mmCIF file with all atom_site columns, C-alpha atoms in Angstrom:
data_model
loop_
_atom_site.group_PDB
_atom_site.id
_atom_site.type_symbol
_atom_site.label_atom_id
_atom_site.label_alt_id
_atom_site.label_comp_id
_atom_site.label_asym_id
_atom_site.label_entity_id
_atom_site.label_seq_id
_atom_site.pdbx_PDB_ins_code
_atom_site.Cartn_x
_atom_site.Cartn_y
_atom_site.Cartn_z
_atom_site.occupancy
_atom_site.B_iso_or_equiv
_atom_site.pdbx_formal_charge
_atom_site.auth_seq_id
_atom_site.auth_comp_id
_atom_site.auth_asym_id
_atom_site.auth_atom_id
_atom_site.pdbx_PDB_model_num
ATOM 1   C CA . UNK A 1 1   ? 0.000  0.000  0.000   1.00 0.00 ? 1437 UNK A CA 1
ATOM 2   C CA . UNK A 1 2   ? 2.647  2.319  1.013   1.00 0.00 ? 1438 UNK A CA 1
ATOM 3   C CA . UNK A 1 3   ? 4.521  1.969  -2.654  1.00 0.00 ? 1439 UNK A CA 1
ATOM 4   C CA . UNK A 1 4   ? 1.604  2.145  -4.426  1.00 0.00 ? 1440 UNK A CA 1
ATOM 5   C CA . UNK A 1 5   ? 0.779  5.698  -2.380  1.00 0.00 ? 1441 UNK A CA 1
ATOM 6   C CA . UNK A 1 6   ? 4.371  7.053  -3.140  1.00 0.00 ? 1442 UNK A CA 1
ATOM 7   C CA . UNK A 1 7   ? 4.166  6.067  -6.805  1.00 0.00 ? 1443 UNK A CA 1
ATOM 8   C CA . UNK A 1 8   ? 1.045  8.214  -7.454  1.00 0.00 ? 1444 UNK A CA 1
ATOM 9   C CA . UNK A 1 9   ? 2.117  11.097 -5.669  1.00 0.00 ? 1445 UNK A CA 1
ATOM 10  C CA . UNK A 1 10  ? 5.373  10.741 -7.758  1.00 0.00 ? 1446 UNK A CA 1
ATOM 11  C CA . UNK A 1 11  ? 3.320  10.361 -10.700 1.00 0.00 ? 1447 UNK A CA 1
ATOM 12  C CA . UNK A 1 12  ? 1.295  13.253 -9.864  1.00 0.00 ? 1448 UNK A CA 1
ATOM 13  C CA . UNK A 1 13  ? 3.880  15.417 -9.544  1.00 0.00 ? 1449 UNK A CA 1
ATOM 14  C CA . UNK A 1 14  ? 5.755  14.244 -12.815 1.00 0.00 ? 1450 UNK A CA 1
ATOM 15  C CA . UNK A 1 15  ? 2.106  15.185 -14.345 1.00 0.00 ? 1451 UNK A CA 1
ATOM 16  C CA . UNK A 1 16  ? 2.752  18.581 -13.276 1.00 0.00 ? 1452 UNK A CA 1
ATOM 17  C CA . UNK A 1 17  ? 6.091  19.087 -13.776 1.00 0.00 ? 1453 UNK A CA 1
ATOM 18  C CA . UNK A 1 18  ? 8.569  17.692 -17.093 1.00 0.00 ? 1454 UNK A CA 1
ATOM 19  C CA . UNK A 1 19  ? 11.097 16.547 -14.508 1.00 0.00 ? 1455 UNK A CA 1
ATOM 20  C CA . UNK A 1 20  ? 12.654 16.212 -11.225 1.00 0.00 ? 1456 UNK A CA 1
ATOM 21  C CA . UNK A 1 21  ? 16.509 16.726 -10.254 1.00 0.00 ? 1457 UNK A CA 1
ATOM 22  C CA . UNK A 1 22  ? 17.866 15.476 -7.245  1.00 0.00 ? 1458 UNK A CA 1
ATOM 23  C CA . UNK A 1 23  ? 21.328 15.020 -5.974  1.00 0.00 ? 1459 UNK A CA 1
ATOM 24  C CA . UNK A 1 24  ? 22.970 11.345 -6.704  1.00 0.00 ? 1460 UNK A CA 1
ATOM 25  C CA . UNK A 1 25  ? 23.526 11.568 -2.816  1.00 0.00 ? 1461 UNK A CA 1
ATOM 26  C CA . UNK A 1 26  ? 23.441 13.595 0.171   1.00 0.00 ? 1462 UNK A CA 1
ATOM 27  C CA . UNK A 1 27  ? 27.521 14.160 -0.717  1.00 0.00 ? 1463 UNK A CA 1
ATOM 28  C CA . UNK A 1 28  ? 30.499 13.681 -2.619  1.00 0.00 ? 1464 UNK A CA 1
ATOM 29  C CA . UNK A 1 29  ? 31.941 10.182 -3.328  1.00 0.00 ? 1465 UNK A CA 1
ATOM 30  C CA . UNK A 1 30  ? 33.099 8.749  -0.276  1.00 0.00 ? 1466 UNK A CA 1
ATOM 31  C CA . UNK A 1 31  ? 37.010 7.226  -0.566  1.00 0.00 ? 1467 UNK A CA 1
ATOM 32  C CA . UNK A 1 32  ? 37.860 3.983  -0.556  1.00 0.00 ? 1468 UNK A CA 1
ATOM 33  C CA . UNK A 1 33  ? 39.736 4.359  2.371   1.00 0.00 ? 1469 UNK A CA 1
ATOM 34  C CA . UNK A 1 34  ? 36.481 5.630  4.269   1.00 0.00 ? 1470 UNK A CA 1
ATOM 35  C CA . UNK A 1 35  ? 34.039 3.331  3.124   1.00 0.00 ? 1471 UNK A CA 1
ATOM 36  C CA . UNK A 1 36  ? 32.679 0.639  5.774   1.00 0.00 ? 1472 UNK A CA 1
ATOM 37  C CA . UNK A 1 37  ? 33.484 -3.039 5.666   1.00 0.00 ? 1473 UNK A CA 1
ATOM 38  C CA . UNK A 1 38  ? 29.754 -3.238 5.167   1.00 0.00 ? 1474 UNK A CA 1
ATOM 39  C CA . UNK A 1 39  ? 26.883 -1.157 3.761   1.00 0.00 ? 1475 UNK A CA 1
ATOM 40  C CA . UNK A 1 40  ? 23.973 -0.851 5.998   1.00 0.00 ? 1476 UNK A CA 1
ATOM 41  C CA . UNK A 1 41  ? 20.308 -0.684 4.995   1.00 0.00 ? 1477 UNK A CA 1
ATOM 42  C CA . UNK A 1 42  ? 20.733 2.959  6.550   1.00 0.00 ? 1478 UNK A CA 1
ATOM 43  C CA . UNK A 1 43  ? 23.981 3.721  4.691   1.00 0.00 ? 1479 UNK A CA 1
ATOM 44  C CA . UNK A 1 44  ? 22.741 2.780  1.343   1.00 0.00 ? 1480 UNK A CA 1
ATOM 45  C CA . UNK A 1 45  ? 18.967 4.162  1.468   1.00 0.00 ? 1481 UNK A CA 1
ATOM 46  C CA . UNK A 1 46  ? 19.226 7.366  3.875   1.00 0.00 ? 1482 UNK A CA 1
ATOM 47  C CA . UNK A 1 47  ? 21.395 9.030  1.351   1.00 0.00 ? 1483 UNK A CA 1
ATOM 48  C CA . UNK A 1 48  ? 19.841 7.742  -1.281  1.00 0.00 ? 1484 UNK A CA 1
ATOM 49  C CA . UNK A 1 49  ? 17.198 10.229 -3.369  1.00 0.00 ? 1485 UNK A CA 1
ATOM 50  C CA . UNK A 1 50  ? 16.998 8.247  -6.044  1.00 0.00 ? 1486 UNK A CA 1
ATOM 51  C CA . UNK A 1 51  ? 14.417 4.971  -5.217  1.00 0.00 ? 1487 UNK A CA 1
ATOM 52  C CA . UNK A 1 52  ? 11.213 6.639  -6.011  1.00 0.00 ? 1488 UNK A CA 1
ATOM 53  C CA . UNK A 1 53  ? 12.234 6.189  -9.626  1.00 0.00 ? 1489 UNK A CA 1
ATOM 54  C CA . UNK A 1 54  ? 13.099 3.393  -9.625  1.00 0.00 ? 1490 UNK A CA 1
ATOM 55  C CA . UNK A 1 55  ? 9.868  2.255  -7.410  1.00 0.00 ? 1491 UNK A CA 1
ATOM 56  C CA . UNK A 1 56  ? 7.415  3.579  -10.034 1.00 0.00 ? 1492 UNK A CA 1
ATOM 57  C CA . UNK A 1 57  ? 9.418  2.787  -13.382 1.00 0.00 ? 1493 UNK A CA 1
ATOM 58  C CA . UNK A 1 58  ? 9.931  6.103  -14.055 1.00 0.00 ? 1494 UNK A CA 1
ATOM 59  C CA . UNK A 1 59  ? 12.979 6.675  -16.908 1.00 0.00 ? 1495 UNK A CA 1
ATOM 60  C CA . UNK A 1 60  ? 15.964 8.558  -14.522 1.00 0.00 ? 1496 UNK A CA 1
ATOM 61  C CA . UNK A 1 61  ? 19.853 8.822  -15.323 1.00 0.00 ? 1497 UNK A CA 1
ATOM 62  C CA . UNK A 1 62  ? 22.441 10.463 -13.179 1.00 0.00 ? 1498 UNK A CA 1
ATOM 63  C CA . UNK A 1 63  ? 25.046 13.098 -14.609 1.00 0.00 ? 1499 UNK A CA 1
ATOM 64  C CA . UNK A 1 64  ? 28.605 13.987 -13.034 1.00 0.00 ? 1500 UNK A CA 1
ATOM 65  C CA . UNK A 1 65  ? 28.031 17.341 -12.277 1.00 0.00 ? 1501 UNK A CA 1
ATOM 66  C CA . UNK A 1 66  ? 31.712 18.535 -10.807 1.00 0.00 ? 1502 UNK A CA 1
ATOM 67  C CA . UNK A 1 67  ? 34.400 18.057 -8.226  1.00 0.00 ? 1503 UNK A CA 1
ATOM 68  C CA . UNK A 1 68  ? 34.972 18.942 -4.466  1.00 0.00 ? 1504 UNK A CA 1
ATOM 69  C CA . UNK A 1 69  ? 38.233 18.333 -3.126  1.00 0.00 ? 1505 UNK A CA 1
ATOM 70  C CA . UNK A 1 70  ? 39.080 16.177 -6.269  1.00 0.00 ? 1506 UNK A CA 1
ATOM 71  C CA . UNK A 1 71  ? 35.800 13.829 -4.981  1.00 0.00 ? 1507 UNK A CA 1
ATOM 72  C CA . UNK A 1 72  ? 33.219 13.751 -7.511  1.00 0.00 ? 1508 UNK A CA 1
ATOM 73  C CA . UNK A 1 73  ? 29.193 14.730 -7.207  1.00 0.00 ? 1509 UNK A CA 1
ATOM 74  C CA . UNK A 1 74  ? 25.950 14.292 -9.263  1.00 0.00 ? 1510 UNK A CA 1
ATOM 75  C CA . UNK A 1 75  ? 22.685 14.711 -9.797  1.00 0.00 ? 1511 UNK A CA 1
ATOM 76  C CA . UNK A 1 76  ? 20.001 12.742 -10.892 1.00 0.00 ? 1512 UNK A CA 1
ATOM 77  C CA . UNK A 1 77  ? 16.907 13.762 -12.843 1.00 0.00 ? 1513 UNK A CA 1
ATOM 78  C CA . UNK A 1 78  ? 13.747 11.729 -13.654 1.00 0.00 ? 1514 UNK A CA 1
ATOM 79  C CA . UNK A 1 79  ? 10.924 12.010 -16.180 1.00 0.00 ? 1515 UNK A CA 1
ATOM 80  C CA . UNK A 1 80  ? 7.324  10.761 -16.323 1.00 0.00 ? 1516 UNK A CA 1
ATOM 81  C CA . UNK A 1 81  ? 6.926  7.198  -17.383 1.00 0.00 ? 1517 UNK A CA 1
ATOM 82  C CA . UNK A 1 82  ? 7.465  7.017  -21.218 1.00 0.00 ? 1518 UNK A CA 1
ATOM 83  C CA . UNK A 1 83  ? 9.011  10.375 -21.598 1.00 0.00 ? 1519 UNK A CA 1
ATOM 84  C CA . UNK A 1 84  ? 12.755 9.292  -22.017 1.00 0.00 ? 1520 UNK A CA 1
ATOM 85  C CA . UNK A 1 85  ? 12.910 11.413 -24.915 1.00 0.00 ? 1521 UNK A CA 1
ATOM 86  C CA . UNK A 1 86  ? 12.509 14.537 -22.631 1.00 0.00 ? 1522 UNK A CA 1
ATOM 87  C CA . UNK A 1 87  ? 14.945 13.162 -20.043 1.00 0.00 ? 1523 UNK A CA 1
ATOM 88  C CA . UNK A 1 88  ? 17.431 12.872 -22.727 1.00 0.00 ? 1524 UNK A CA 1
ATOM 89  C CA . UNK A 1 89  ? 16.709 16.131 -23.659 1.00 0.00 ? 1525 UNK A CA 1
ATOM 90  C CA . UNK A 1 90  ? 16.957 17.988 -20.197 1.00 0.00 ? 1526 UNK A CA 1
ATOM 91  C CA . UNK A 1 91  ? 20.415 15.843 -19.549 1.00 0.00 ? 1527 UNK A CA 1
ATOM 92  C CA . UNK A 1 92  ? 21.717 17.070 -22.692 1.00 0.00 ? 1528 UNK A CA 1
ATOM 93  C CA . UNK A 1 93  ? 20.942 20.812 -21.533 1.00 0.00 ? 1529 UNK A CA 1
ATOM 94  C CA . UNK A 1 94  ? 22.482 20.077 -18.308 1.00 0.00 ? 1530 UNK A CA 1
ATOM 95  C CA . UNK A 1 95  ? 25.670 18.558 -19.660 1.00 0.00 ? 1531 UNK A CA 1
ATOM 96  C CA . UNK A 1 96  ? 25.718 21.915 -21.425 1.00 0.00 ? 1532 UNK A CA 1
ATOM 97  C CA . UNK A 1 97  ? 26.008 24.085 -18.669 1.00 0.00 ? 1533 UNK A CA 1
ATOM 98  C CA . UNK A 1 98  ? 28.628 21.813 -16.423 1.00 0.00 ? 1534 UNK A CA 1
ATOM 99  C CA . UNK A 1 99  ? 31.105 21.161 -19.231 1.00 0.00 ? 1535 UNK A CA 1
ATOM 100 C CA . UNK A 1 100 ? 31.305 24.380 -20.507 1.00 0.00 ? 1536 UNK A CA 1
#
């Protein structure tokens, strides 16, 4: 029940809107040399924006979007279901503006 209610609020606001960015995570790439032994169902979903895509189906990629401190960040942007035209299209616009 509770997937089913996040999808169509998701979906709803995807009606309303061509897309939504989020970051890839709540920060940069972590190092190697700082990364647990083992992920935790709280390391690897509380930082994590990007499951309500992938809980509904809808199309999402994520772009490098730059460096801090040599550690790299992104962002991730989703589209309604079927529109991965459009998410191609915003992505290319966004690649625009970070490698220029």
């Amino acid at each position: 029940k509770t997937r089913t209610l996040i999808v169509k609020e998701y979906k709803e606001l995807l009606d309303k809107y061509d897309a939504v960015f989020v970051p890839s995570s709540a920060d940069v790439a972590p190092k190697f040399s700082d990364c647990p032994d083992k992920l935790s169902d709280g390391y690897l979903i509380a930082d994590n924006h990007m499951p309500m895509h992938n809980m509904g189906g809808f199309p999402s990629l994520t772009l490098p979007l730059g460096n801090i401190n040599n550690l790299p960040f992104g962002g991730n942007i989703a589209c309604n279901l079927f529109e991965e035209k459009k998410l191609l299209e915003i992505s290319q616009l966004f690649e625009n503006i970070f490698n220029s």
